């Protein structure tokens, strides 16, 4: 369900998965919201060419899927496996995803941004996810060239993602805290710490099955290491509770 499972993953009884996602845009194209069909398809092919067969990325062993060629069932399966977002499967053209064979990495193309690079590991492994995501980011930046400003950092479609463009999150299973009502106090505390708590499928989704996704709200003004460490600390405290 969440990438390649490992029964020995740390804190697996509470922390279902750890994810790091980077938002990036190609400097030679407009943001996805401004792309027509032809330009969107050009972005898709440009990214596909840079990833598929690239020996620096999983020895070139990345699968490509065009959203326009998938059935509704296949699209839903990708969403449920957390390889793509619900928004990506709704795109009418120029959208796709590249996935590693073990499903630890997925790269969404033309969702809200040109690229959403995601690394997903079971249990509490935020730092491991960040290390892999950082490597992929370095490789693709050399191949594609990302939109970057010396003051603002990486430029994104939504201003809340600008700067580092990173979202680090941990999916937590918290039935006892939810049933006792103690979860409300934790949610309030998280908000004061600049941490967002969302549902099973991320932004704009509700918690179901007592699953809560804890992630950073701030991407600008802090380093990636500070952000990932902060999420690890907050998730660790919730796990103790």
Tab-separated table of C-alpha atoms in Angstrom:
chain	number	residue	atom	x	y	z
A	1	UNK	CA	0.000	0.000	0.000
A	2	UNK	CA	2.796	2.451	0.842
A	3	UNK	CA	5.734	1.420	-1.301
A	4	UNK	CA	7.811	-1.641	-0.557
A	5	UNK	CA	6.802	-2.891	2.883
A	6	UNK	CA	9.322	-3.841	5.539
A	7	UNK	CA	8.165	-5.500	8.738
A	8	UNK	CA	11.257	-4.119	10.481
A	9	UNK	CA	10.543	-0.482	9.600
A	10	UNK	CA	10.845	1.777	12.675
A	11	UNK	CA	7.632	2.613	14.588
A	12	UNK	CA	5.586	0.668	12.026
A	13	UNK	CA	2.848	-0.041	14.582
A	14	UNK	CA	1.883	3.659	14.607
A	15	UNK	CA	3.770	5.312	11.735
A	16	UNK	CA	2.327	3.715	8.598
A	17	UNK	CA	4.539	5.614	6.159
A	18	UNK	CA	6.930	8.526	5.697
A	19	UNK	CA	6.906	10.719	2.603
A	20	UNK	CA	8.958	13.564	1.217
A	21	UNK	CA	7.650	15.458	-1.793
A	22	UNK	CA	9.368	18.204	-3.787
A	23	UNK	CA	7.539	20.679	-6.030
A	24	UNK	CA	9.556	21.793	-9.056
A	25	UNK	CA	8.899	23.647	-12.318
A	26	UNK	CA	10.860	23.789	-15.553
A	27	UNK	CA	12.284	27.241	-16.172
A	28	UNK	CA	11.597	27.068	-19.907
A	29	UNK	CA	7.807	26.577	-19.591
A	30	UNK	CA	4.873	28.435	-18.026
A	31	UNK	CA	3.264	26.982	-14.909
A	32	UNK	CA	0.809	24.121	-15.610
A	33	UNK	CA	-2.232	26.365	-15.055
A	34	UNK	CA	-1.081	28.431	-18.071
A	35	UNK	CA	-0.218	25.521	-20.359
A	36	UNK	CA	-2.297	24.588	-23.384
A	37	UNK	CA	-2.557	21.016	-24.605
A	38	UNK	CA	0.495	21.220	-26.892
A	39	UNK	CA	2.752	22.780	-24.265
A	40	UNK	CA	1.568	20.403	-21.544
A	41	UNK	CA	2.366	17.437	-23.767
A	42	UNK	CA	5.816	18.912	-24.473
A	43	UNK	CA	6.510	19.123	-20.734
A	44	UNK	CA	5.349	15.532	-20.328
A	45	UNK	CA	7.629	14.260	-23.085
A	46	UNK	CA	10.568	16.361	-21.853
A	47	UNK	CA	10.329	14.902	-18.347
A	48	UNK	CA	9.740	11.377	-19.647
A	49	UNK	CA	12.854	11.607	-21.810
A	50	UNK	CA	14.944	12.842	-18.866
A	51	UNK	CA	13.802	10.045	-16.530
A	52	UNK	CA	13.170	6.879	-18.543
A	53	UNK	CA	16.454	5.132	-19.232
A	54	UNK	CA	18.446	7.487	-16.974
A	55	UNK	CA	20.953	5.166	-15.292
A	56	UNK	CA	21.406	7.625	-12.418
A	57	UNK	CA	17.814	6.901	-11.396
A	58	UNK	CA	17.143	3.273	-10.437
A	59	UNK	CA	19.453	2.123	-13.250
A	60	UNK	CA	16.985	3.552	-15.755
A	61	UNK	CA	14.249	1.221	-14.530
A	62	UNK	CA	11.343	3.681	-14.163
A	63	UNK	CA	7.844	2.973	-15.504
A	64	UNK	CA	5.880	5.698	-17.307
A	65	UNK	CA	2.078	5.974	-17.313
A	66	UNK	CA	0.085	8.554	-19.254
A	67	UNK	CA	-3.098	9.459	-17.380
A	68	UNK	CA	-5.077	9.749	-20.620
A	69	UNK	CA	-4.408	6.082	-21.400
A	70	UNK	CA	-5.533	4.643	-18.059
A	71	UNK	CA	-8.944	3.312	-17.097
A	72	UNK	CA	-10.827	4.799	-14.112
A	73	UNK	CA	-10.030	1.637	-12.133
A	74	UNK	CA	-6.302	1.936	-12.854
A	75	UNK	CA	-6.338	5.599	-11.872
A	76	UNK	CA	-8.101	4.838	-8.602
A	77	UNK	CA	-5.581	2.085	-7.864
A	78	UNK	CA	-2.717	4.572	-8.267
A	79	UNK	CA	-4.430	7.012	-5.900
A	80	UNK	CA	-5.067	4.327	-3.285
A	81	UNK	CA	-1.422	3.241	-3.453
A	82	UNK	CA	-0.447	6.895	-2.885
A	83	UNK	CA	1.524	7.041	-6.139
A	84	UNK	CA	-0.519	9.919	-7.569
A	85	UNK	CA	-2.856	12.552	-6.172
A	86	UNK	CA	-6.616	12.689	-6.795
A	87	UNK	CA	-6.005	15.955	-8.697
A	88	UNK	CA	-3.615	14.368	-11.203
A	89	UNK	CA	-6.078	11.699	-12.359
A	90	UNK	CA	-8.628	14.419	-13.138
A	91	UNK	CA	-6.348	16.078	-15.695
A	92	UNK	CA	-7.667	15.857	-19.253
A	93	UNK	CA	-4.327	16.037	-21.078
A	94	UNK	CA	-0.563	16.298	-20.611
A	95	UNK	CA	-0.477	14.486	-17.260
A	96	UNK	CA	1.477	11.395	-16.322
A	97	UNK	CA	3.504	9.660	-13.651
A	98	UNK	CA	6.855	7.872	-13.515
A	99	UNK	CA	7.132	5.142	-10.904
A	100	UNK	CA	10.038	3.043	-9.662
A	101	UNK	CA	9.525	-0.720	-9.761
A	102	UNK	CA	9.397	-0.983	-5.968
A	103	UNK	CA	7.010	2.011	-5.817
A	104	UNK	CA	9.175	3.955	-3.373
A	105	UNK	CA	9.461	6.786	-5.920
A	106	UNK	CA	6.827	8.453	-8.052
A	107	UNK	CA	7.209	11.597	-10.141
A	108	UNK	CA	3.925	13.265	-11.077
A	109	UNK	CA	4.042	15.443	-14.187
A	110	UNK	CA	1.763	18.461	-14.706
A	111	UNK	CA	-0.212	18.232	-11.500
A	112	UNK	CA	-0.202	21.658	-9.770
A	113	UNK	CA	3.473	22.003	-10.713
A	114	UNK	CA	5.440	20.503	-13.602
A	115	UNK	CA	7.027	17.986	-11.242
A	116	UNK	CA	6.036	16.500	-7.908
A	117	UNK	CA	8.908	14.223	-6.874
A	118	UNK	CA	7.769	11.863	-4.133
A	119	UNK	CA	9.660	9.288	-2.068
A	120	UNK	CA	7.653	6.989	0.192
A	121	UNK	CA	8.897	4.530	2.810
A	122	UNK	CA	7.097	2.408	5.409
A	123	UNK	CA	7.322	3.360	9.068
A	124	UNK	CA	9.198	6.342	10.470
A	125	UNK	CA	11.844	6.976	7.787
A	126	UNK	CA	11.574	10.658	6.908
A	127	UNK	CA	15.326	11.204	6.684
A	128	UNK	CA	15.742	8.224	4.355
A	129	UNK	CA	12.960	9.546	2.121
A	130	UNK	CA	14.573	13.003	2.045
A	131	UNK	CA	17.991	11.619	1.136
A	132	UNK	CA	16.575	9.754	-1.859
A	133	UNK	CA	14.393	12.680	-2.921
A	134	UNK	CA	17.389	15.019	-2.749
A	135	UNK	CA	19.399	12.717	-5.034
A	136	UNK	CA	16.604	12.549	-7.616
A	137	UNK	CA	16.201	16.329	-7.438
A	138	UNK	CA	19.913	16.882	-8.127
A	139	UNK	CA	19.884	14.521	-11.119
A	140	UNK	CA	16.793	16.069	-12.700
A	141	UNK	CA	17.887	19.648	-12.101
A	142	UNK	CA	20.971	18.965	-14.217
A	143	UNK	CA	18.834	17.367	-16.934
A	144	UNK	CA	15.887	19.787	-17.002
A	145	UNK	CA	16.746	23.113	-15.328
A	146	UNK	CA	14.310	24.292	-12.647
A	147	UNK	CA	12.696	27.695	-12.099
A	148	UNK	CA	14.695	29.285	-9.262
A	149	UNK	CA	15.064	32.733	-7.724
A	150	UNK	CA	18.061	33.733	-5.622
A	151	UNK	CA	15.807	35.295	-2.955
A	152	UNK	CA	12.655	33.169	-3.097
A	153	UNK	CA	14.213	29.786	-3.878
A	154	UNK	CA	12.335	27.338	-6.108
A	155	UNK	CA	9.328	28.926	-7.795
A	156	UNK	CA	6.008	27.117	-7.554
A	157	UNK	CA	2.463	27.611	-8.752
A	158	UNK	CA	1.177	28.061	-5.198
A	159	UNK	CA	3.163	30.570	-3.085
A	160	UNK	CA	2.881	28.304	-0.025
A	161	UNK	CA	5.232	25.816	-1.715
A	162	UNK	CA	7.896	28.344	-2.747
A	163	UNK	CA	11.388	28.272	-1.284
A	164	UNK	CA	12.466	24.713	-0.643
A	165	UNK	CA	9.314	23.302	-2.254
A	166	UNK	CA	9.415	20.462	0.270
A	167	UNK	CA	6.572	18.715	2.068
A	168	UNK	CA	7.677	16.136	4.591
A	169	UNK	CA	4.969	14.026	6.176
A	170	UNK	CA	4.285	10.986	8.314
A	171	UNK	CA	1.056	8.962	8.096
A	172	UNK	CA	0.003	7.981	11.605
A	173	UNK	CA	-2.636	5.488	12.765
A	174	UNK	CA	-4.120	6.962	15.968
A	175	UNK	CA	-7.324	5.109	16.938
A	176	UNK	CA	-6.946	5.463	20.726
A	177	UNK	CA	-6.220	9.202	20.592
A	178	UNK	CA	-9.173	9.735	18.234
A	179	UNK	CA	-11.680	7.655	20.221
A	180	UNK	CA	-10.775	9.319	23.539
A	181	UNK	CA	-11.008	12.791	21.995
A	182	UNK	CA	-7.413	13.603	22.934
A	183	UNK	CA	-6.615	14.043	19.246
A	184	UNK	CA	-8.277	17.485	19.304
A	185	UNK	CA	-5.681	18.812	21.758
A	186	UNK	CA	-2.894	17.405	19.616
A	187	UNK	CA	-4.315	19.007	16.471
A	188	UNK	CA	-4.473	22.370	18.206
A	189	UNK	CA	-0.868	22.036	19.383
A	190	UNK	CA	0.291	21.039	15.895
A	191	UNK	CA	-1.283	24.157	14.411
A	192	UNK	CA	0.682	26.373	16.801
A	193	UNK	CA	3.887	24.614	15.743
A	194	UNK	CA	3.287	25.248	12.037
A	195	UNK	CA	2.390	21.622	11.357
A	196	UNK	CA	-0.606	20.624	9.237
A	197	UNK	CA	-2.714	17.547	9.967
A	198	UNK	CA	-4.696	16.129	7.051
A	199	UNK	CA	-6.580	13.010	6.044
A	200	UNK	CA	-5.549	9.789	4.336
A	201	UNK	CA	-5.030	11.302	0.871
A	202	UNK	CA	-3.507	14.612	1.901
A	203	UNK	CA	-4.773	18.123	1.329
A	204	UNK	CA	-8.546	18.693	1.397
A	205	UNK	CA	-9.272	15.147	2.583
A	206	UNK	CA	-10.724	14.032	5.901
A	207	UNK	CA	-9.236	11.522	8.296
A	208	UNK	CA	-10.708	8.058	7.827
A	209	UNK	CA	-9.818	4.840	9.613
A	210	UNK	CA	-8.102	6.975	12.281
A	211	UNK	CA	-5.340	7.810	9.778
A	212	UNK	CA	-3.757	11.255	10.046
A	213	UNK	CA	-1.050	12.805	7.857
A	214	UNK	CA	1.272	15.179	9.724
A	215	UNK	CA	3.264	17.565	7.497
A	216	UNK	CA	5.052	20.917	7.480
A	217	UNK	CA	3.198	24.096	6.555
A	218	UNK	CA	6.250	26.331	5.998
A	219	UNK	CA	8.541	25.816	2.999
A	220	UNK	CA	10.214	29.250	2.844
A	221	UNK	CA	12.912	30.499	5.215
A	222	UNK	CA	13.949	27.120	6.605
A	223	UNK	CA	16.299	24.501	5.215
A	224	UNK	CA	15.143	21.081	4.104
A	225	UNK	CA	17.045	19.519	7.009
A	226	UNK	CA	15.309	21.780	9.535
A	227	UNK	CA	11.905	20.958	8.057
A	228	UNK	CA	12.409	17.195	8.020
A	229	UNK	CA	13.863	17.216	11.535
A	230	UNK	CA	10.892	19.249	12.783
A	231	UNK	CA	8.383	16.777	11.358
A	232	UNK	CA	10.318	13.867	12.868
A	233	UNK	CA	10.200	15.530	16.289
A	234	UNK	CA	6.462	16.252	16.150
A	235	UNK	CA	5.596	12.789	14.817
A	236	UNK	CA	7.805	11.203	17.469
A	237	UNK	CA	5.969	13.050	20.256
A	238	UNK	CA	2.577	11.992	18.863
A	239	UNK	CA	3.751	8.376	18.629
A	240	UNK	CA	4.749	8.507	22.315
A	241	UNK	CA	1.277	9.752	23.219
